[in-house]
């Protein structure tokens, strides 16, 4: 078990280094870092001085080394656009994104798994047809359109819920939460639903497909031939076997909620990391782009690690493989 | 065995099983005929595609010719009289452009980007997938690790990044002209991994099969084996992913344009139109956003339905 | 007169298929008496498995029972509602499936699955059920059952898993066990043990057995009576001895005739003279093949020790021109690895393969010589023909690649001739492989092998995917072509009877080592190695009918 986690950790570090390298390339070679820092009428001497001060005259690998060291300390330089430290910008907006992602991941997971099981167990029911068609519509609807539609119905027409922003927030340490005020919670509803819908349909279709696959296997046929009750077969055997592959993909899907938040945050003017990123891309604010890339990669790597460990706990074949060192 | 007798008195009757007849009898055609949803979806998709392709011929106005625009026609609701007396079936936007024509031209941009990006992703993904699956070993490990990492990031994020990088590299005065191509490459690069993974899997299955061994032991060139033997047998899943990818690419293009990082406003795609229309949603000019949105949904949904049907039709055990 | 345990009368199972209806079982009737073992035998598509599924009520949609009746101890069960049918399963009718590797849920321990089954049917508490599970496993021949009960299925071998499956089927003391090809996925040596366990457990628990199989040998050694099925109908019913020795119906007579046996037969190939190794046409010398195991492609890049598995260990034999050498072995014996090295698909770790004086692994010239002289016939006729190519292109590929014939009409003529040689109509060359049956496909594969005008053909299990009657035809064709063209064969098979019938000389491969080789009669009638003797003892054969 420990060896397995250690190996995964090493792989994660490699992935992070590769991503850091890409971020570094973006950071270093896209646009001119000096042009953004110095005024328009700076002289050649100013450039040279700045270049030396920032270490841009150093060899490539030295620069990368310092980039990694700085990144480990959370230093990604100064935003060209906002003239503030990137780490501070991201940290300020992080709570908003995490609360949104968490809320929508919960919605997606609970409803996705439930609907997936339901539709797999009743493949010929009329309700299944409706849900499946609905899910296809859900996949075909761009997230931003769902958001706009929800705003139109619930904010513009019905005026039940706010159409943008986070509402009132409460400061707890450095964390600014919207979960403790009524207006904050009300503001969360529409963006969370918007963000969850796409993941929900994906998780539901995945659970359904895997479960149908499992229900066709020999061991389920054999379980029926052994006379087990339908309930025991569906929920004892089929569901557990379905969960093995579902855990992996679902984990990754949940990770992508953070990144998908880009769109939702833009639609709802949600003050999170995603909208910061979109604005940075539009303005070619390279340090923020690089930092965001590293941040998202970190989220994925952590989720991946958790998924691997879960997988390990669920599947005895893996556990055994690791024990014998295979 | 060295001298096979030539036998002219025994003519070989070529009972050609016509590909067309075989096709008409195939499961695919059968399942198409028995799926009304698919028939409707294919008709809708076809109509939208034709409308986009022939937009210059079909559109009632050229919305990008400033000479024909009349600002006073702005905000004409659908099917009502305009200031200048012209008829606008779907109304006009803030600058007096005909919504119907704008949508037709907009679908053109959306479909062009969607098709080209999917083609790009397909060529790249199928190529790398074939090599990865056939060669195996380190090459396979590297390609697949890259694909894994990329697949775990949402395509939209990757496309945004590539787009941002391209913005930084391409000189500002060329950005507008290059925008569509940057978009195609960005979306294409974001979607290749799905093709590569599927083709790799299928290739690994096929290469184990004995017909490949039979060719290998004759010393047939590996590239020929890949192209003539393996490729035709992995095209089924490629077609399915290609269709679903097209829908995805159209959505991704719309999303990027909606986020304001896609095509320039001079060539608005459906996403750009929705972005513009959103400003007027609160003030009651609903048609400026509604019609482009409906077109986008119909396009994505019909293509997705086709892809979904294709997957089931090519994979009979799921039925 | 006792009442039969199972009585099937005029059973019809239909599958609606598009606009058509397919009758998988068409008016089948037979009885099974208490404690009796009845074999249901037939070739693929005979409807034998479907009959079993109908009895236990597990026909997959959209198939359904369309007529007739099934009675269990006189009580009609085919028209029961689903819940009532479910109550019969496991409790009164048990079932054993073909593939033990997929019959058990991989995520639960063997004990959990047994206890679950026992407690579903019997009023026992957890501890009692567990004790019963251990008893059952012990009875099924699992050593140290008390310790192994908490293991997961993947920790058991295939044979052991099938014992677990049998224990599960018998757990609730059912009156009838349906065993659907219970040994077909297993090796010969394991097969014999599993049959013994099945018979022992069923007789000690008083269960009747419906044994569904395509293998007449298994029936001959196991069953009391048998039911011969063909195209959804019962052709003949009778005691096993009667049917095998005195079949009455034309179909049964033909079927029995086409089953090869390990006894010497008149039309079998003449045994080889003591072969002179140095002058032989094909010489395999000290062949070795190692595989690295347990490393992914990335970790392979890292230094460190690799575990090596020797799949083929110092194998030597030779074949005279125009003769057939049979290479026999169970799965994992290394026989297919040998075949791959001999045809040039896999590089040997060491050793030499010499065909007609050329070392086929010695550089470019060796390869060129090999491609001209050596060809292969594969096991699975469904995978050995590219489904997207027309028959003409499939057969022409070797001649085109090797430059034997270039222009279109010449190629077409040769393809037509080859098709005639394998007894197919030349007009089929415009068709695609999916339009042919398994046996026809294997003929096409043979035509392709002949297309490069080889002298030596490696046949890797050429008939094991085929039904017996088709097998007989393909083997006949191979013999005829051998004498017509003076071909030399290396016949690789797990089927001892086929090897006996076809080969002049035989080698027995076990765990990568050639334990014995010699003229066919000598090996079969007077085996020297323990392994060979065990194999010949274990093999089910119709000559062993009680």
XYZ file of N, CA and C in Angstrom, chain C residues 196-366:
513
model
N -15.007 -35.245 -12.279
C -15.103 -36.143 -11.118
C -15.807 -35.439 -9.965
N -15.381 -34.200 -9.687
C -15.975 -33.449 -8.581
C -17.467 -33.253 -8.818
N -17.799 -32.882 -10.042
C -19.210 -32.635 -10.374
C -20.037 -33.891 -10.134
N -19.523 -35.019 -10.647
C -20.267 -36.275 -10.492
C -20.390 -36.670 -9.026
N -19.271 -36.523 -8.305
C -19.254 -36.951 -6.905
C -20.235 -36.118 -6.084
N -20.142 -34.802 -6.243
C -20.991 -33.916 -5.450
C -22.459 -34.127 -5.757
N -22.759 -34.298 -7.041
C -24.159 -34.453 -7.392
C -24.694 -35.766 -6.874
N -23.893 -36.820 -6.945
C -24.436 -38.095 -6.480
C -24.537 -38.099 -4.958
N -23.572 -37.483 -4.261
C -23.670 -37.513 -2.796
C -24.797 -36.608 -2.292
N -25.157 -35.609 -3.059
C -26.254 -34.739 -2.640
C -27.565 -35.101 -3.339
N -27.515 -36.163 -4.107
C -28.733 -36.652 -4.745
C -29.302 -35.752 -5.825
N -28.454 -35.002 -6.488
C -28.952 -34.125 -7.541
C -28.801 -34.790 -8.902
N -29.797 -34.610 -9.739
C -29.679 -35.057 -11.117
C -28.895 -33.993 -11.888
N -28.257 -34.406 -12.982
C -27.440 -33.461 -13.722
C -27.871 -33.404 -15.181
N -28.009 -32.182 -15.658
C -28.194 -31.983 -17.091
C -26.878 -31.395 -17.585
N -26.102 -32.219 -18.284
C -24.756 -31.809 -18.686
C -24.790 -31.396 -20.155
N -24.617 -30.088 -20.371
C -24.675 -29.560 -21.730
C -23.253 -29.432 -22.247
N -22.948 -30.063 -23.367
C -21.585 -29.934 -23.894
C -21.539 -30.253 -25.382
N -20.492 -29.767 -26.021
C -20.279 -30.116 -27.422
C -19.335 -31.311 -27.496
N -18.757 -31.685 -26.376
C -17.679 -32.671 -26.359
C -18.220 -34.058 -26.045
N -18.323 -34.867 -27.068
C -18.866 -36.205 -26.902
C -17.998 -37.008 -25.945
N -16.716 -36.710 -25.896
C -15.805 -37.421 -25.002
C -16.218 -37.239 -23.549
N -16.563 -36.008 -23.186
C -16.977 -35.719 -21.812
C -18.243 -36.500 -21.479
N -19.184 -36.483 -22.402
C -20.437 -37.203 -22.184
C -20.159 -38.697 -22.014
N -19.291 -39.213 -22.887
C -19.009 -40.648 -22.878
C -18.529 -41.078 -21.500
N -17.748 -40.225 -20.834
C -17.192 -40.629 -19.562
C -18.060 -40.264 -18.368
N -19.069 -39.401 -18.590
C -19.773 -38.850 -17.447
C -21.233 -39.279 -17.374
N -21.894 -39.271 -18.516
C -23.357 -39.330 -18.483
C -23.895 -40.758 -18.523
N -25.146 -40.906 -18.054
C -25.825 -42.191 -18.148
C -26.566 -42.281 -19.479
N -27.322 -41.200 -19.756
C -28.042 -41.167 -21.014
C -27.648 -39.903 -21.751
N -27.955 -39.840 -23.025
C -27.694 -38.582 -23.711
C -28.779 -38.232 -24.715
N -28.862 -36.924 -24.929
C -29.838 -36.364 -25.860
C -29.020 -35.658 -26.935
N -29.152 -36.086 -28.185
C -28.405 -35.441 -29.263
C -29.298 -34.393 -29.910
N -28.799 -33.150 -29.941
C -29.604 -32.074 -30.518
C -28.966 -31.532 -31.786
N -29.833 -31.053 -32.691
C -29.336 -30.472 -33.932
C -30.368 -29.469 -34.420
N -29.932 -28.252 -34.658
C -30.832 -27.197 -35.139
C -32.100 -27.063 -34.301
N -31.954 -27.070 -32.990
C -33.092 -26.833 -32.117
C -34.000 -28.026 -31.896
N -33.633 -29.165 -32.474
C -34.491 -30.344 -32.309
C -33.701 -31.492 -31.698
N -34.434 -32.417 -31.047
C -33.784 -33.619 -30.540
C -33.701 -34.628 -31.677
N -32.472 -35.090 -31.949
C -32.297 -36.050 -33.029
C -32.439 -37.462 -32.495
N -31.842 -37.691 -31.346
C -31.812 -39.066 -30.844
C -31.623 -39.023 -29.330
N -32.292 -39.950 -28.624
C -32.118 -40.064 -27.181
C -31.842 -41.515 -26.855
N -30.935 -41.751 -25.907
C -30.665 -43.128 -25.545
C -29.552 -43.208 -24.541
N -29.176 -44.435 -24.155
C -28.053 -44.542 -23.234
C -26.789 -44.189 -23.995
N -25.797 -43.736 -23.238
C -24.569 -43.268 -23.868
C -23.922 -44.370 -24.696
N -23.838 -45.550 -24.119
C -23.204 -46.656 -24.828
C -23.918 -46.971 -26.133
N -25.232 -47.009 -26.085
C -26.017 -47.311 -27.278
C -25.740 -46.313 -28.394
N -25.809 -45.048 -28.037
C -25.688 -44.036 -29.087
C -24.284 -44.022 -29.673
N -23.281 -44.146 -28.826
C -21.923 -44.090 -29.368
C -21.608 -45.335 -30.193
N -22.070 -46.493 -29.736
C -21.730 -47.725 -30.465
C -22.709 -48.000 -31.604
N -23.985 -47.683 -31.378
C -24.980 -48.012 -32.399
C -25.905 -46.833 -32.678
N -25.342 -45.749 -33.205
C -26.222 -44.602 -33.508
C -27.221 -44.992 -34.591
N -28.455 -44.503 -34.466
C -29.484 -44.895 -35.426
C -29.734 -43.832 -36.485
N -29.794 -42.559 -36.055
C -30.137 -41.486 -36.996
C -28.932 -41.103 -37.847
N -29.230 -40.643 -39.060
C -28.145 -40.305 -39.994
C -27.229 -39.239 -39.405
N -27.832 -38.221 -38.763
C -27.016 -37.136 -38.219
C -26.077 -37.654 -37.141
N -26.635 -38.489 -36.252
C -25.804 -39.008 -35.168
C -24.677 -39.881 -35.716
N -25.008 -40.686 -36.707
C -23.984 -41.558 -37.293
C -22.837 -40.728 -37.835
N -23.179 -39.667 -38.565
C -22.155 -38.817 -39.154
C -21.349 -38.121 -38.052
N -22.078 -37.670 -37.030
C -21.414 -36.969 -35.938
C -20.398 -37.877 -35.249
N -20.838 -39.084 -34.905
C -19.957 -40.015 -34.201
C -18.747 -40.341 -35.076
N -19.004 -40.470 -36.376
C -17.898 -40.795 -37.277
C -16.852 -39.705 -37.329
N -17.321 -38.465 -37.243
C -16.349 -37.389 -37.439
C -15.561 -37.076 -36.164
N -15.902 -37.716 -35.051
C -15.135 -37.444 -33.826
C -13.837 -38.247 -33.849
N -12.714 -37.563 -33.809
C -11.451 -38.311 -33.793
C -11.235 -38.928 -32.418
N -10.523 -40.025 -32.372
C -10.236 -40.614 -31.065
C -8.740 -40.832 -30.915
N -8.320 -41.027 -29.666
C -6.889 -41.212 -29.455
C -6.473 -42.648 -29.746
N -7.439 -43.503 -30.103
C -7.049 -44.852 -30.522
C -6.556 -44.806 -31.961
N -5.693 -45.728 -32.300
C -5.177 -45.760 -33.671
C -6.306 -46.104 -34.630
N -6.365 -45.367 -35.716
C -7.414 -45.624 -36.690
C -6.792 -45.994 -38.017
N -7.599 -46.643 -38.860
C -7.024 -47.139 -40.103
C -6.533 -46.042 -41.028
N -7.321 -44.963 -41.115
C -6.937 -43.949 -42.090
C -5.951 -42.928 -41.513
N -5.459 -43.175 -40.318
C -4.531 -42.212 -39.723
C -3.208 -42.205 -40.494
N -2.433 -41.127 -40.267
C -1.164 -40.996 -40.955
C -0.214 -42.087 -40.491
N 0.633 -42.533 -41.412
C 1.601 -43.565 -41.033
C 2.639 -42.960 -40.116
N 3.027 -43.697 -39.086
C 4.031 -43.127 -38.180
C 5.367 -42.966 -38.886
N 6.111 -41.980 -38.390
C 7.381 -41.667 -39.023
C 8.393 -42.759 -38.743
N 9.306 -42.952 -39.682
C 10.501 -43.748 -39.398
C 11.340 -42.900 -38.459
N 12.291 -43.518 -37.802
C 13.173 -42.734 -36.945
C 13.813 -41.650 -37.808
N 13.494 -40.414 -37.535
C 13.913 -39.341 -38.413
C 15.402 -39.055 -38.266
N 16.002 -38.816 -39.393
C 17.410 -38.426 -39.376
C 17.477 -36.916 -39.185
N 17.882 -36.488 -37.988
C 17.763 -35.083 -37.631
C 18.528 -34.139 -38.553
N 19.715 -34.556 -38.975
C 20.540 -33.621 -39.734
C 20.019 -33.374 -41.135
N 19.425 -34.395 -41.724
C 18.962 -34.216 -43.098
C 17.534 -33.715 -43.179
N 16.860 -33.524 -42.006
C 15.444 -33.206 -42.022
C 15.176 -31.876 -42.694
N 13.950 -31.754 -43.215
C 13.576 -30.542 -43.933
C 13.476 -29.360 -42.972
N 12.811 -29.596 -41.848
C 12.716 -28.547 -40.833
C 13.475 -29.007 -39.603
N 14.368 -28.162 -39.130
C 15.089 -28.494 -37.906
C 14.956 -27.364 -36.908
N 14.467 -27.724 -35.738
C 14.371 -26.741 -34.659
C 15.397 -27.153 -33.623
N 16.342 -26.236 -33.355
C 17.450 -26.628 -32.492
C 17.533 -25.743 -31.261
N 17.379 -26.346 -30.093
C 17.589 -25.672 -28.797
C 16.878 -24.334 -28.695
N 15.631 -24.333 -29.091
C 14.866 -23.089 -29.120
C 14.538 -22.629 -27.696
N 14.802 -21.344 -27.431
C 14.523 -20.764 -26.117
C 13.837 -19.423 -26.324
N 12.827 -19.138 -25.506
C 12.254 -17.798 -25.545
C 11.953 -17.342 -24.119
N 12.480 -16.183 -23.767
C 12.225 -15.591 -22.450
C 11.314 -14.393 -22.593
N 10.503 -14.169 -21.573
C 9.706 -12.939 -21.514
C 10.028 -12.228 -20.214
N 10.122 -10.901 -20.309
C 10.247 -10.125 -19.072
C 8.853 -9.917 -18.539
N 8.701 -10.067 -17.248
C 7.350 -9.894 -16.719
C 7.299 -8.847 -15.619
N 6.095 -8.382 -15.375
C 5.838 -7.525 -14.225
C 6.393 -6.136 -14.333
N 6.616 -5.636 -15.551
C 7.081 -4.271 -15.670
C 6.264 -3.515 -16.706
N 5.868 -2.337 -16.344
C 5.172 -1.494 -17.306
C 6.175 -0.909 -18.273
N 5.662 -0.255 -19.301
C 6.594 0.242 -20.314
C 7.462 1.369 -19.770
N 6.923 2.130 -18.812
C 7.733 3.222 -18.279
C 8.792 2.711 -17.318
N 8.359 1.805 -16.420
C 9.321 1.295 -15.447
C 10.411 0.493 -16.134
N 10.131 0.016 -17.350
C 11.137 -0.729 -18.094
C 12.360 0.136 -18.366
N 12.098 1.449 -18.471
C 13.198 2.363 -18.765
C 14.146 2.476 -17.581
N 13.603 2.239 -16.383
C 14.429 2.383 -15.199
C 15.308 1.154 -15.048
N 16.510 1.359 -14.506
C 17.349 0.188 -14.272
C 16.777 -0.634 -13.129
N 17.231 -1.842 -13.025
C 16.750 -2.700 -11.944
C 16.556 -4.090 -12.460
N 16.353 -5.014 -11.546
C 16.269 -6.405 -11.985
C 14.901 -6.677 -12.620
N 14.932 -7.479 -13.663
C 13.681 -7.859 -14.290
C 13.462 -9.334 -14.033
N 12.221 -9.695 -13.805
C 11.915 -11.106 -13.645
C 11.770 -11.707 -15.029
N 12.345 -12.884 -15.194
C 12.293 -13.500 -16.520
C 11.497 -14.796 -16.456
N 10.597 -14.916 -17.418
C 9.791 -16.115 -17.495
C 10.187 -16.835 -18.767
N 10.612 -18.093 -18.647
C 11.064 -18.833 -19.824
C 9.895 -19.625 -20.396
N 9.325 -19.113 -21.482
C 8.118 -19.727 -22.042
C 8.460 -20.982 -22.840
N 9.606 -20.955 -23.498
C 10.047 -22.104 -24.287
C 11.469 -22.398 -23.859
N 11.706 -23.647 -23.457
C 12.977 -23.966 -22.823
C 13.673 -25.111 -23.558
N 14.595 -24.743 -24.409
C 15.460 -25.720 -25.065
C 14.666 -26.789 -25.819
N 13.883 -26.351 -26.761
C 13.069 -27.288 -27.536
C 13.769 -27.621 -28.851
N 13.911 -28.904 -29.134
C 14.512 -29.334 -30.402
C 13.658 -30.432 -31.013
N 13.406 -30.333 -32.288
C 12.792 -31.446 -33.015
C 13.023 -31.222 -34.497
N 12.719 -32.219 -35.289
C 12.881 -32.031 -36.730
C 11.743 -32.727 -37.471
N 11.476 -32.260 -38.686
C 10.376 -32.798 -39.472
C 10.910 -33.142 -40.859
N 10.605 -34.357 -41.320
C 11.031 -34.722 -42.675
C 10.076 -34.114 -43.685
N 10.570 -33.963 -44.896
C 9.749 -33.348 -45.934
C 8.496 -34.182 -46.210
N 7.368 -33.477 -46.292
C 6.120 -34.145 -46.622
C 5.442 -34.807 -45.437
N 5.983 -34.635 -44.246
C 5.377 -35.271 -43.081
C 4.747 -34.235 -42.151
N 4.036 -34.772 -41.157
C 3.393 -33.890 -40.189
C 3.936 -34.176 -38.802
N 4.359 -33.096 -38.126
C 4.806 -33.244 -36.748
C 3.759 -32.602 -35.857
N 3.246 -33.375 -34.902
C 2.229 -32.823 -34.011
C 2.860 -32.349 -32.716
N 2.585 -31.104 -32.360
C 3.109 -30.573 -31.104
C 1.925 -30.431 -30.148
N 1.957 -31.199 -29.053
C 0.820 -31.253 -28.139
C 1.163 -30.540 -26.841
N 0.196 -29.826 -26.286
C 0.426 -29.229 -24.973
C -0.819 -28.539 -24.482
N -0.874 -28.312 -23.160
C -2.008 -27.595 -22.594
C -1.743 -26.098 -22.695
N -2.706 -25.294 -22.223
C -2.483 -23.844 -22.316
C -1.310 -23.460 -21.423
N -0.489 -22.557 -21.910
C 0.694 -22.138 -21.165
C 1.873 -23.060 -21.340
N 1.757 -24.049 -22.240
C 2.876 -24.967 -22.415
C 3.943 -24.378 -23.317
N 3.636 -23.282 -23.998
C 4.620 -22.660 -24.875
C 4.480 -23.082 -26.322
N 3.411 -23.817 -26.650
C 3.321 -24.309 -28.023
C 3.036 -23.197 -29.034
N 2.210 -22.213 -28.637
C 1.948 -21.113 -29.563
C 3.173 -20.208 -29.711
N 3.928 -20.052 -28.618
C 5.167 -19.274 -28.698
C 6.117 -19.930 -29.689
N 6.195 -21.256 -29.639
C 7.027 -21.990 -30.601
C 6.574 -21.666 -32.020
N 5.252 -21.724 -32.234
C 4.732 -21.484 -33.576
C 5.135 -20.101 -34.056
N 4.995 -19.100 -33.192
C 5.322 -17.730 -33.594
C 6.784 -17.592 -33.965
N 7.657 -18.282 -33.237
C 9.080 -18.170 -33.563
C 9.379 -18.860 -34.885
N 8.696 -19.979 -35.121
C 9.008 -20.746 -36.330
C 8.513 -20.019 -37.588
N 7.412 -19.281 -37.483
C 6.948 -18.566 -38.679
C 7.558 -17.167 -38.779
N 8.326 -16.767 -37.786
C 9.010 -15.482 -37.903
C 8.269 -14.312 -37.298
N 7.297 -14.567 -36.416
C 6.580 -13.461 -35.793
C 7.221 -13.046 -34.475
N 8.043 -13.901 -33.913
C 8.620 -13.627 -32.604
C 10.067 -14.102 -32.633
N 10.967 -13.216 -32.217
C 12.383 -13.571 -32.288
C 12.765 -14.490 -31.124
N 13.436 -15.605 -31.419
C 13.854 -16.500 -30.330
C 14.937 -15.838 -29.485
N 14.942 -16.149 -28.187
C 16.021 -15.651 -27.334
C 17.318 -16.344 -27.728
N 17.227 -17.657 -27.966
C 18.378 -18.356 -28.536
C 17.869 -19.593 -29.254
N 18.768 -20.253 -29.963
C 18.379 -21.430 -30.723
C 18.225 -21.109 -32.198
N 18.050 -22.165 -32.977
C 18.015 -22.019 -34.439
C 16.801 -22.711 -35.026
N 16.285 -22.124 -36.090
C 15.228 -22.784 -36.851
C 15.721 -22.854 -38.290
N 15.879 -24.060 -38.794
C 16.402 -24.211 -40.149
C 15.344 -24.863 -41.028
N 15.002 -24.174 -42.101
C 14.025 -24.719 -43.040
C 14.738 -24.866 -44.380
N 14.789 -26.079 -44.881
C 15.398 -26.351 -46.165
C 16.821 -25.774 -46.230
N 17.547 -25.918 -45.128
C 18.940 -25.489 -45.141
C 19.171 -24.026 -44.837
N 18.091 -23.231 -44.668
C 18.279 -21.814 -44.372
C 17.897 -21.520 -42.926
N 18.763 -20.811 -42.227
C 18.415 -20.352 -40.888
C 17.477 -19.156 -41.046
N 16.203 -19.310 -40.631
C 15.213 -18.293 -40.960
C 15.338 -17.026 -40.133
N 16.145 -17.073 -39.096
C 16.323 -15.840 -38.319
C 17.673 -15.203 -38.613
N 18.378 -15.720 -39.645
C 19.705 -15.182 -39.942
C 19.604 -14.079 -40.983
N 19.306 -12.900 -40.552
C 19.382 -11.721 -41.410
C 18.405 -11.702 -42.568
N 18.633 -10.741 -43.472
C 17.707 -10.476 -44.567
C 17.445 -11.678 -45.452
N 18.506 -12.429 -45.778
C 18.315 -13.562 -46.674
C 17.444 -14.630 -46.032
N 17.712 -14.866 -44.736
C 16.908 -15.831 -44.000
C 15.439 -15.465 -44.017
